[in-house]
XYZ file of C-alpha atoms in Angstrom:
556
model
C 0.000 0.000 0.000
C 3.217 2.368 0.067
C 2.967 2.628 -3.265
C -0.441 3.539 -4.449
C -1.625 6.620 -5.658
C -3.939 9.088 -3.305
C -6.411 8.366 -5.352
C -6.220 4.295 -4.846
C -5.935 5.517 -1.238
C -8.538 7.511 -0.526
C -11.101 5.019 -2.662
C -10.006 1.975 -0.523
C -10.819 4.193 2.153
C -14.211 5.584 1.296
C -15.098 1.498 -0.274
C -14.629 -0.101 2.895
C -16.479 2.572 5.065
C -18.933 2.118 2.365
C -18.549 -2.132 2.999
C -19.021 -1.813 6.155
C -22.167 0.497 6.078
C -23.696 -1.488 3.827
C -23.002 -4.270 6.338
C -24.528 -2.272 9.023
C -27.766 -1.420 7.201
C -27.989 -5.219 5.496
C -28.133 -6.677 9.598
C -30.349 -4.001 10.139
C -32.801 -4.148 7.945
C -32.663 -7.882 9.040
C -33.082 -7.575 12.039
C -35.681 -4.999 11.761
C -37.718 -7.489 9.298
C -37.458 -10.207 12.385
C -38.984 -7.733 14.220
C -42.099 -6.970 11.775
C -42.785 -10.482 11.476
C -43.012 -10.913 14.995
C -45.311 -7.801 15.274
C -47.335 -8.889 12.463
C -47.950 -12.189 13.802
C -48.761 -10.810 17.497
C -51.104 -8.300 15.736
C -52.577 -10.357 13.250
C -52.490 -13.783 14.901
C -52.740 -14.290 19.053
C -53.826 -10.929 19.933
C -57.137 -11.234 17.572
C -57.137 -15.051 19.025
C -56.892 -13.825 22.625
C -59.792 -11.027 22.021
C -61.727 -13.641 20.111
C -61.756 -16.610 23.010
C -62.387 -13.869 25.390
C -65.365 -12.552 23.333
C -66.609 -16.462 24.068
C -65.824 -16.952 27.396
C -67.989 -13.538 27.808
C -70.677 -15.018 25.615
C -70.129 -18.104 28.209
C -70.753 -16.052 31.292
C -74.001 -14.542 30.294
C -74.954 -17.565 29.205
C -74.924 -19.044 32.598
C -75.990 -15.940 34.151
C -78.933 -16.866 32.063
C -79.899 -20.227 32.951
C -79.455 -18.876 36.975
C -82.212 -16.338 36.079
C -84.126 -19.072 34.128
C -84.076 -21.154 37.077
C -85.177 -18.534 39.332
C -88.349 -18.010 36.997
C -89.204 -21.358 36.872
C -88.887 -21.308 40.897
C -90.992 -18.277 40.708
C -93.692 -19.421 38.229
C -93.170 -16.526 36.493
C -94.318 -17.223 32.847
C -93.097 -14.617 30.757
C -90.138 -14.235 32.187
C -89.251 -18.485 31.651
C -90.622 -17.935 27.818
C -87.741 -14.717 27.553
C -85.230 -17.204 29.494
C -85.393 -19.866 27.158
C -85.504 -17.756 23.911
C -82.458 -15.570 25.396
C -80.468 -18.984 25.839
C -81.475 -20.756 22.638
C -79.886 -17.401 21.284
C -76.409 -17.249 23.307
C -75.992 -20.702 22.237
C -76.523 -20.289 18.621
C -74.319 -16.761 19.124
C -71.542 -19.470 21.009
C -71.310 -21.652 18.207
C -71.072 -19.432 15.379
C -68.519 -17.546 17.733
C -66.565 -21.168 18.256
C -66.846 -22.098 14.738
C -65.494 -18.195 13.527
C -62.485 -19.322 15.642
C -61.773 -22.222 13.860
C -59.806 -20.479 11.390
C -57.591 -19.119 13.806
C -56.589 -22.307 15.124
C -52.736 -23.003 14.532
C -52.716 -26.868 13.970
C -48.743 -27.191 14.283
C -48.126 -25.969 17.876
C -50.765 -28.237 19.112
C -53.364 -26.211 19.510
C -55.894 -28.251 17.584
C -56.088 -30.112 20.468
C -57.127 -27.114 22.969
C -59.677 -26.561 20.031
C -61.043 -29.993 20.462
C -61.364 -30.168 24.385
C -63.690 -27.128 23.963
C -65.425 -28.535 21.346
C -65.868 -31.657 23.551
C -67.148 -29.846 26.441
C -69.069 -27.287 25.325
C -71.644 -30.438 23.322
C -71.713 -31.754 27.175
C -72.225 -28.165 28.244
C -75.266 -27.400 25.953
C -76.732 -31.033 26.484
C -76.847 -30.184 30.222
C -78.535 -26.817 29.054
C -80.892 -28.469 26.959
C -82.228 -30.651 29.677
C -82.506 -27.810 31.834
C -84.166 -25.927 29.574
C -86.589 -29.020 28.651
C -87.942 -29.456 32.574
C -88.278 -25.418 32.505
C -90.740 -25.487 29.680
C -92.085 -28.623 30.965
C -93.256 -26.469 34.187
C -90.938 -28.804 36.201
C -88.470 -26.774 38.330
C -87.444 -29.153 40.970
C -86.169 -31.793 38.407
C -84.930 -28.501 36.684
C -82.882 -27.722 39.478
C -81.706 -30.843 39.995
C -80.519 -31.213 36.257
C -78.935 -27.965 37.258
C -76.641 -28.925 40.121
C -76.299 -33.067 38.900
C -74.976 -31.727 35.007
C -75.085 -28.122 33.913
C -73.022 -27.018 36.886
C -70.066 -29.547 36.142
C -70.283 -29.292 32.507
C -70.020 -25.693 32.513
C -67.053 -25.863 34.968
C -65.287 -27.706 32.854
C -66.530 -26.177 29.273
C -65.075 -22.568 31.043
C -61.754 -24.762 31.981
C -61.479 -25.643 28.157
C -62.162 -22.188 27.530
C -59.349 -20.566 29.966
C -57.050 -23.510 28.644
C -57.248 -21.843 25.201
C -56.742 -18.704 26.261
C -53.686 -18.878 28.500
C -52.065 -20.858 25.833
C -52.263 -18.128 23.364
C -51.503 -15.859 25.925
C -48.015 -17.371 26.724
C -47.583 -17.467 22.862
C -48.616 -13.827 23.373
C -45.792 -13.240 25.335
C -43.091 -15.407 23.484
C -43.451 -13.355 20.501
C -43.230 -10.042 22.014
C -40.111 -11.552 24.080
C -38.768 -12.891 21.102
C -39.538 -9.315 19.286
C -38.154 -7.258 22.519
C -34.545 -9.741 22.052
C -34.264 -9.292 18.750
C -34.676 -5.123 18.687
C -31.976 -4.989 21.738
C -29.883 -7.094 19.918
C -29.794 -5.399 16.745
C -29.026 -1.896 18.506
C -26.359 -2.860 20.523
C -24.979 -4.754 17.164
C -25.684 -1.328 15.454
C -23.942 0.656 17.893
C -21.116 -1.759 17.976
C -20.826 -1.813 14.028
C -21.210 2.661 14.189
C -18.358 2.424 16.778
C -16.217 0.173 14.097
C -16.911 2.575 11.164
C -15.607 5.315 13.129
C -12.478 3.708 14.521
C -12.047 2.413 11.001
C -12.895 5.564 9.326
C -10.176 7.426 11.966
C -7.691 4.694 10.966
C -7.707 4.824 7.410
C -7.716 9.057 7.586
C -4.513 8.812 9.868
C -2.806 6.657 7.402
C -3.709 8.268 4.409
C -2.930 11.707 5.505
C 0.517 10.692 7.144
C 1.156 9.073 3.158
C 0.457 12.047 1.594
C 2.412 14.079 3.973
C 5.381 11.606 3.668
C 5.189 11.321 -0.074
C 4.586 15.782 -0.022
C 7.603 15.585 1.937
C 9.608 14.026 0.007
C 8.763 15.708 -3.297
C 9.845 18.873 -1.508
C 13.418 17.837 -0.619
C 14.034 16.224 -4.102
C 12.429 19.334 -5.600
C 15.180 21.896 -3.141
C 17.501 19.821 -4.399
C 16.783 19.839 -7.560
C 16.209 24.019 -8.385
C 19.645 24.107 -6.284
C 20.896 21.912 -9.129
C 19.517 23.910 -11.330
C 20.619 26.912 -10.553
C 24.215 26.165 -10.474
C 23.896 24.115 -13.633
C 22.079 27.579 -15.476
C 25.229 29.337 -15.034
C 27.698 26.546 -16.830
C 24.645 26.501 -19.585
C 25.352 30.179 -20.651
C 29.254 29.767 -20.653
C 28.714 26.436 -22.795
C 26.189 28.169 -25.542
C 28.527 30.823 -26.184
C 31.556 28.210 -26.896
C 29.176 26.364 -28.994
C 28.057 28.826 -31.130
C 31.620 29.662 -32.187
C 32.139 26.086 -32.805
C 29.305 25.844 -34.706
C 30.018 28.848 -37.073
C 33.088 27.520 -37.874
C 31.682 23.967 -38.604
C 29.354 25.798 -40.608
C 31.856 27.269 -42.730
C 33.831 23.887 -43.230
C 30.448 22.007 -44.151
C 29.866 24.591 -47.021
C 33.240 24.085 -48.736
C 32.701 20.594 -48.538
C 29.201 20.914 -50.002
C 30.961 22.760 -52.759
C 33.354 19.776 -53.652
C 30.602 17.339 -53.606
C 28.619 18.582 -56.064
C 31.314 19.470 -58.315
C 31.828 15.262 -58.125
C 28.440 14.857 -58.185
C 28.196 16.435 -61.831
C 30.876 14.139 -62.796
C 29.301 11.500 -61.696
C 25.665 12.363 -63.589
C 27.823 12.214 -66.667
C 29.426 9.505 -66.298
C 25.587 7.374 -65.905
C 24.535 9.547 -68.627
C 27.764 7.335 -70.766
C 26.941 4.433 -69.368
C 23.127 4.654 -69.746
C 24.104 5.448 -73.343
C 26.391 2.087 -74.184
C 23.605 0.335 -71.914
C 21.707 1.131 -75.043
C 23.652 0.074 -77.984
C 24.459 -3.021 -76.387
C 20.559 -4.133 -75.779
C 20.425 -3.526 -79.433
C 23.246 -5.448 -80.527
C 22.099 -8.327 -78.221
C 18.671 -7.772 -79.640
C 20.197 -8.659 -83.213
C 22.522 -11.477 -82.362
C 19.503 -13.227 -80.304
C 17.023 -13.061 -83.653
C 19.905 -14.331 -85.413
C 19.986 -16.925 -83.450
C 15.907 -17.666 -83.315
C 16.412 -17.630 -87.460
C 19.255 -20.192 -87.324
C 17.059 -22.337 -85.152
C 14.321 -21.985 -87.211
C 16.152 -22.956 -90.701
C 17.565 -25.726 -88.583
C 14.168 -27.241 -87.625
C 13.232 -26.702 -91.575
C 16.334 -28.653 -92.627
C 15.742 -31.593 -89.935
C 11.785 -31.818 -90.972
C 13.220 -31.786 -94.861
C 15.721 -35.131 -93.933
C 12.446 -36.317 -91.990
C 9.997 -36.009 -95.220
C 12.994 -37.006 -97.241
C 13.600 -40.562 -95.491
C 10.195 -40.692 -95.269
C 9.792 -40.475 -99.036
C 12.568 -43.161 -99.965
C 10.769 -45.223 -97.415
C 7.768 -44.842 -99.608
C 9.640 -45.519 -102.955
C 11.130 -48.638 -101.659
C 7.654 -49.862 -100.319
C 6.007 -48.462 -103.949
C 9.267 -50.674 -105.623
C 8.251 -53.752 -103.254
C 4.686 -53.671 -104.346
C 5.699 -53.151 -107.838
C 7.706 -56.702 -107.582
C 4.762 -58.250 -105.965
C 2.463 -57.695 -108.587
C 4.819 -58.466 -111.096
C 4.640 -61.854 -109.501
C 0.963 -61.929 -109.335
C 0.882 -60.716 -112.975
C 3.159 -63.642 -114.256
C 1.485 -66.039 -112.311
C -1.835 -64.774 -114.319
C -0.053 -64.984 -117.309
C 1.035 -68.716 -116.577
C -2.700 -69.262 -115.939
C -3.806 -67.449 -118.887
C -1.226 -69.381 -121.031
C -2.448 -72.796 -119.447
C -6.711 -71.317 -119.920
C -5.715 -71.282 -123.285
C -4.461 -74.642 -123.579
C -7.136 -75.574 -122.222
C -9.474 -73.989 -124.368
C -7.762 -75.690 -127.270
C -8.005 -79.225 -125.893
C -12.017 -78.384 -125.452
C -12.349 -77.355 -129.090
C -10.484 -80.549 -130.512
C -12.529 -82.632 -128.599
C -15.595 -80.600 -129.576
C -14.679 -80.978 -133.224
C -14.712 -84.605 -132.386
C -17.815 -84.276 -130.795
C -19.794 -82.967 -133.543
C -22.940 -81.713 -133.601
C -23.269 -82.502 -129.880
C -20.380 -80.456 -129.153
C -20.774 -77.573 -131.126
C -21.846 -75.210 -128.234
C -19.770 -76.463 -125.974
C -16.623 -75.617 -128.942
C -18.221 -71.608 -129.069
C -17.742 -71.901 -124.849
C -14.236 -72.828 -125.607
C -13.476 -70.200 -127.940
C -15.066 -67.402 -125.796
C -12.568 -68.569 -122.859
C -9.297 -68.761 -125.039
C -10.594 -65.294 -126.305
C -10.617 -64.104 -122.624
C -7.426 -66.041 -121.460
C -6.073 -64.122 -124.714
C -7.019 -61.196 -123.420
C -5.694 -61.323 -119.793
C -2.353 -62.320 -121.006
C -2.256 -59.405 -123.174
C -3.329 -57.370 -120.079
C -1.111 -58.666 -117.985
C 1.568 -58.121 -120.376
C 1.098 -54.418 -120.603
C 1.203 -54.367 -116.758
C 4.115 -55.827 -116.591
C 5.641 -53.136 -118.950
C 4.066 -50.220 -117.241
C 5.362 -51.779 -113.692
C 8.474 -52.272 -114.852
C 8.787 -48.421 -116.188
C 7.190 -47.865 -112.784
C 10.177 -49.464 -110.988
C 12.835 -47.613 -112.959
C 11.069 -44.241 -112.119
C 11.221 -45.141 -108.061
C 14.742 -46.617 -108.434
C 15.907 -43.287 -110.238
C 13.535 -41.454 -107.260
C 15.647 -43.624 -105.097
C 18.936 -42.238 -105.945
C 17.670 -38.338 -106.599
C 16.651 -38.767 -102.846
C 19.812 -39.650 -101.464
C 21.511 -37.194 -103.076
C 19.204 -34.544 -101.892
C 18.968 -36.315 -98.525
C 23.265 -35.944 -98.454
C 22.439 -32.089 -99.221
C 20.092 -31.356 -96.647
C 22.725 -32.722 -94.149
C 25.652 -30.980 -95.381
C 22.835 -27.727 -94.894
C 22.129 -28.708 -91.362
C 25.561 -29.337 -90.245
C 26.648 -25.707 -91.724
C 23.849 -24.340 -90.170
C 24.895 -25.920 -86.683
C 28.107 -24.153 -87.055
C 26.512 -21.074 -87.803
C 24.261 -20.996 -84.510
C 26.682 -22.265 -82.333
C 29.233 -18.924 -83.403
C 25.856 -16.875 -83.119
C 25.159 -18.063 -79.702
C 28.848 -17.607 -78.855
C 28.203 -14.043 -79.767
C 25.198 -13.598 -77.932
C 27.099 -14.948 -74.873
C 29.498 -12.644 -75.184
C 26.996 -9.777 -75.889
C 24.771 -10.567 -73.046
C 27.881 -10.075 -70.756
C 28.664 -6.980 -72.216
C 24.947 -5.749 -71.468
C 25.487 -6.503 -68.163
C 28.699 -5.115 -67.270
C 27.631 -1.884 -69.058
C 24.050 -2.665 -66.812
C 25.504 -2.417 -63.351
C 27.859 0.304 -64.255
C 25.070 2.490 -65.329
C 23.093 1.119 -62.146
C 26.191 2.330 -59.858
C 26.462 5.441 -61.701
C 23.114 6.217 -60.665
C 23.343 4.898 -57.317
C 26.614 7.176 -56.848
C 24.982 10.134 -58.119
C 21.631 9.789 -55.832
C 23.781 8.250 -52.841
C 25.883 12.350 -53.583
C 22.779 14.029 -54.209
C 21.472 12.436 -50.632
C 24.932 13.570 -48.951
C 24.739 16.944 -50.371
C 20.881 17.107 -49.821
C 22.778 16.009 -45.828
C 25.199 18.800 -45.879
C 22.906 21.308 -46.498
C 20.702 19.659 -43.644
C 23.912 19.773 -41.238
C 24.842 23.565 -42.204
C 20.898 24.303 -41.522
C 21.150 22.544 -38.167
C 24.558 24.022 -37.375
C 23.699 27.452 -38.082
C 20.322 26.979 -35.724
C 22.553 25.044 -33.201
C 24.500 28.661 -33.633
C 21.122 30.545 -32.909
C 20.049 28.390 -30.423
C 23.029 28.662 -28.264
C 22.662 32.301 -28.187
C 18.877 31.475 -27.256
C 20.086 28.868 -24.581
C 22.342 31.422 -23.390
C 19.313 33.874 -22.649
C 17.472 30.959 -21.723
C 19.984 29.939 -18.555
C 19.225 33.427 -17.040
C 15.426 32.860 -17.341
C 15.950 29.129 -15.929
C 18.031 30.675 -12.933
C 15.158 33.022 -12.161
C 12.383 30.522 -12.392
C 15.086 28.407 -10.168
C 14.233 30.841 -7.529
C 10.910 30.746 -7.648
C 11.195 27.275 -7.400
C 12.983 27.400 -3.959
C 10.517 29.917 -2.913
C 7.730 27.190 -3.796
C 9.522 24.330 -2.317
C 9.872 26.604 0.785
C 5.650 27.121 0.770
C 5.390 23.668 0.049
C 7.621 22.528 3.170
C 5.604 25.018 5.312
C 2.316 23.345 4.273
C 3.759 19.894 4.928
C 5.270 20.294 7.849
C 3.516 23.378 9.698
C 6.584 25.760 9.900
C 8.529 28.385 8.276
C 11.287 26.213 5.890
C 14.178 28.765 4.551
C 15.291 27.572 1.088
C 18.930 28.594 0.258
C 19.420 30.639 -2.735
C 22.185 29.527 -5.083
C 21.761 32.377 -7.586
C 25.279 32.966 -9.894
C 25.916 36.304 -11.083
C 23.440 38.236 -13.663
C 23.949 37.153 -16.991
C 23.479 39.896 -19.596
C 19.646 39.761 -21.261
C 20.423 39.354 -24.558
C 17.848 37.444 -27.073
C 15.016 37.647 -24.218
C 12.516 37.888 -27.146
C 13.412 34.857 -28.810
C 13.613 32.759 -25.484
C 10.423 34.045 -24.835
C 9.194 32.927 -28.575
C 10.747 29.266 -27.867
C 8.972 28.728 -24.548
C 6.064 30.096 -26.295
C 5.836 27.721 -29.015
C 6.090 24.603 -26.757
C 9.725 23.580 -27.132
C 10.908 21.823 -23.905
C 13.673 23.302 -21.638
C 16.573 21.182 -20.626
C 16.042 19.014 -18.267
C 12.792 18.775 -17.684
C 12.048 15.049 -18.188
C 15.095 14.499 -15.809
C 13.529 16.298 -13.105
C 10.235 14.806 -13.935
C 12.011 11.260 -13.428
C 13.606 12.372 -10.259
C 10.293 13.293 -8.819
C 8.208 10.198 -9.590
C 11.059 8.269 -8.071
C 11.675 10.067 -5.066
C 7.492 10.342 -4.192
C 6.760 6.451 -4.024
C 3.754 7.109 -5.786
C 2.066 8.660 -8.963
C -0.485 11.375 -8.209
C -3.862 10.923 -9.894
């Protein structure tokens, strides 16, 4: 807990006052709910019971006072007075047993009272039976046996129908009392449990005060010793500021000089250097072109070199075909001589069938003009086949002399290719070579241009670094003017730290002043402007640091 903020502090505080308040008024209103039910059952339950069995021990009591002055009537003979006697009692005990059976509902059946209920139940049918018998000899005009019915029955029954009654009564009467008891215990207890809690909140509520006010004061404390020490610090550190600004502002001008010749000499290389990727970019150029060339002479090579290989593919492929056309040729000049040999032998044939036609005579005349017709045909075919034979053979010179043409054109079409081979292979030699021209002449027109922007960035630098160091020159003179402000608010500082100790502590606190000698006021106006415009002063996140470290907490 050392190290929480006030405002974690003072909310624990307030949230368990509030804890145990809410406590306080949760037993409370518990207690105080006890309480109401107890009231509400002693106001709705055995006070109404208690009025309601003494509203029928009442009714009970004039009812005997009754039958004693209906007894003295009948002693007395008195007519009119018997006739009002027994009316007035047939009346109290219809009034008793509407009264007895309105009390039913009252009865509370598990505390045992149902029992109580019963016994007058019991005694009060003995009761009126005695009354009824009473009343009978009455109206009968009988008063002795009246009287005896009186003392022998009534009297006991009654006795013991008022016994049942008080029974009743007394037992929701000491119920009576148990609940207020019970009610009285219960309010006692939860005031002295209130007053005990109220006497907890405020010890607690003392406690947790104490403690949070001696933090605060502590952590106050504290602050105001690291912040004495620190406007002493800065004080005495104000005056070594001014000295330093004015040191560094002469160092700076001269920087600033040196950074300018140097920006001078670098862009004087830097113009060389655009030139020289202006060259570059220039052979870059040529030398695409050139490769360009070589690389579509090589693409044409290729493609004359695919032409010659598919011309020796048709070309075997055609004396293929001429040697299968000069195998058929041979077959059929087979087939044709074996149809001449059969032609030759038809004939003979035919000749044998006209001799022995002849020989036949008439009988064999048609059969001679059958024979003729065939050795006409076989004729035929022979001569046929002869001329096929010629033609075939012509045929087969033709392909043999297609034969020969072929492989002489075949031999040509190799000698092509392999002079073509030469060809692309000292094309692709050149394109080798070309390509690593390209890229020689590539990457040094790529580093030219990376020189040039990597000088333009360092002179685009320089001029960045002579901008700075001229407003480093500037702002020394400002810090300069700055330190003298810084030792004033320094004092004012100590002066606050000095309140602030005073507060904390309850006593004057002196706070040594560490003031150096007046600096001159020079470039107040653009101190002023700096502050003005939001730019930090020096130091301030160290002091901030200091603080936060020193106070053991962080303020809210």
């Amino acid at each position: 807990m050392e190290n929480w903020t006030i405002r974690k502090r003072v909310l624990f505080g307030f949230s368990l006052l509030l804890a145990l308040a809410l406590l306080i008024g949760v037993f409370g209103i518990n207690r105080i709910s006890g309480v109401h039910d107890d009231v509400e059952r002693i106001a709705e339950d055995w006070t109404p019971s208690v009025e309601a069995l003494v509203d029928i021990q009442t009714a009970v009591n004039d009812l005997r006072r009754g039958n004693v002055r209906l007894l003295l009537s009948a002693v007395t003979g008195a007519s009119e007075e018997i006739k009002t006697g027994l009316a007035q009692t047939a009346s109290g005990q219809a009034d008793l047993n509407r009264m007895i059976a309105d009390y039913k509902k009252q009865v509370d059946e598990d505390i045992g009272e149902g029992k109580l209920y019963d016994d007058v139940l019991a005694t009060k049918a003995v009761y009126f039976k005695a009354i009824d018998g009473v009343s009978a000899f009455v109206d009968k005009g009988q008063p002795k046996e009246a009287m005896d019915e009186w003392k022998q029955n009534m009297i006991p029954a009654g006795t013991n129908f008022v016994k049942a009654l008080r029974a009743e009564i007394d037992f929701n009467r000491v119920h009576l009392r148990e609940t207020s008891a019970t009610s009285n215990k219960k309010a006692r207890d939860g005031m002295l449990a209130i007053w005990v809690a109220l006497a907890l909140v405020v010890v607690v509520a003392i406690a947790m005060g104490s403690f949070i006010v001696r933090g605060i004061n502590e952590s106050l404390n504290r602050i105001s010793v690291t912040l004495r020490g620190s406007s002493d610090q800065v004080a005495s550190a104000s005056g070594q500021v001014a000295g330093s600004s004015q040191s560094l502002a002469e160092g700076a001008s001269e920087q600033a000089a040196s950074i300018e010749e140097t920006s001078a000499s670098i862009e004087e290389i830097s113009s060389m250097t655009r030139k020289n990727a202006e060259s570059a970019e220039h052979a870059r150029t040529i030398s695409t072109r050139t490769r360009s060339a070589a690389e579509e002479g090589v693409a044409r090579t290729d493609e004359m070199r695919d032409a010659t290989t598919a011309i020796q593919q048709a070309s075997v492929a055609m004396g293929s075909a001429i040697n299968d056309i000069k195998k058929s040729s041979d077959d059929v000049s087979k087939i044709l001589k074996t149809i001449d040999e059969i032609a030759f032998q038809t004939n003979i044939l035919a000749l044998n069938a006209a001799v022995e036609a002849a020989r036949a005579g008439e009988a064999g005349a048609g059969f001679a003009v059958v024979a003729e017709e065939v050795r006409s045909l076989a004729q035929r075919s022979a001569d046929a086949a002869k001329e096929t034979a010629r033609m075939i053979d012509a045929s087969v010179a033709q392909s043999v002399r297609g034969v020969d043409v072929n492989r002489q054109v075949a031999a040509r079409i190799e000698e092509i290719a392999r002079k073509s081979e030469g060809v692309s292979e000292s094309l692709g030699a050149i394109v080798s070579g070309v390509r690593e021209v390209d890229d020689l002449v590539s990457g040094i027109a790529t580093a030219s241009k990376e020189q040039s922007l990597g000088l333009s960035q360092i002179t685009t630098a320089i001029e960045q670094m002579d901008k700075v160091t001229q407003a480093n020159a500037s702002g020394a003179e400002q810090t300069s003017a700055a330190a003298q402000e810084l030792q004033q608010q320094a004092v004012e500082l100590q002066g606050a730290v000095g309140a602030l100790l005073a507060l904390v502590n309850g006593e004057g606190a002196e706070v040594s002043h560490h003031a150096s000698a007046p600096v001159q006021k020079r470039h107040v106006v653009a101190t002023q402007a700096r502050v003005s415009s939001g730019i930090p002063m020096p130091g301030a996140r160290t002091e901030s640091k200091a603080l936060r470290s020193s106070s053991g907490f962080t303020g809210e």
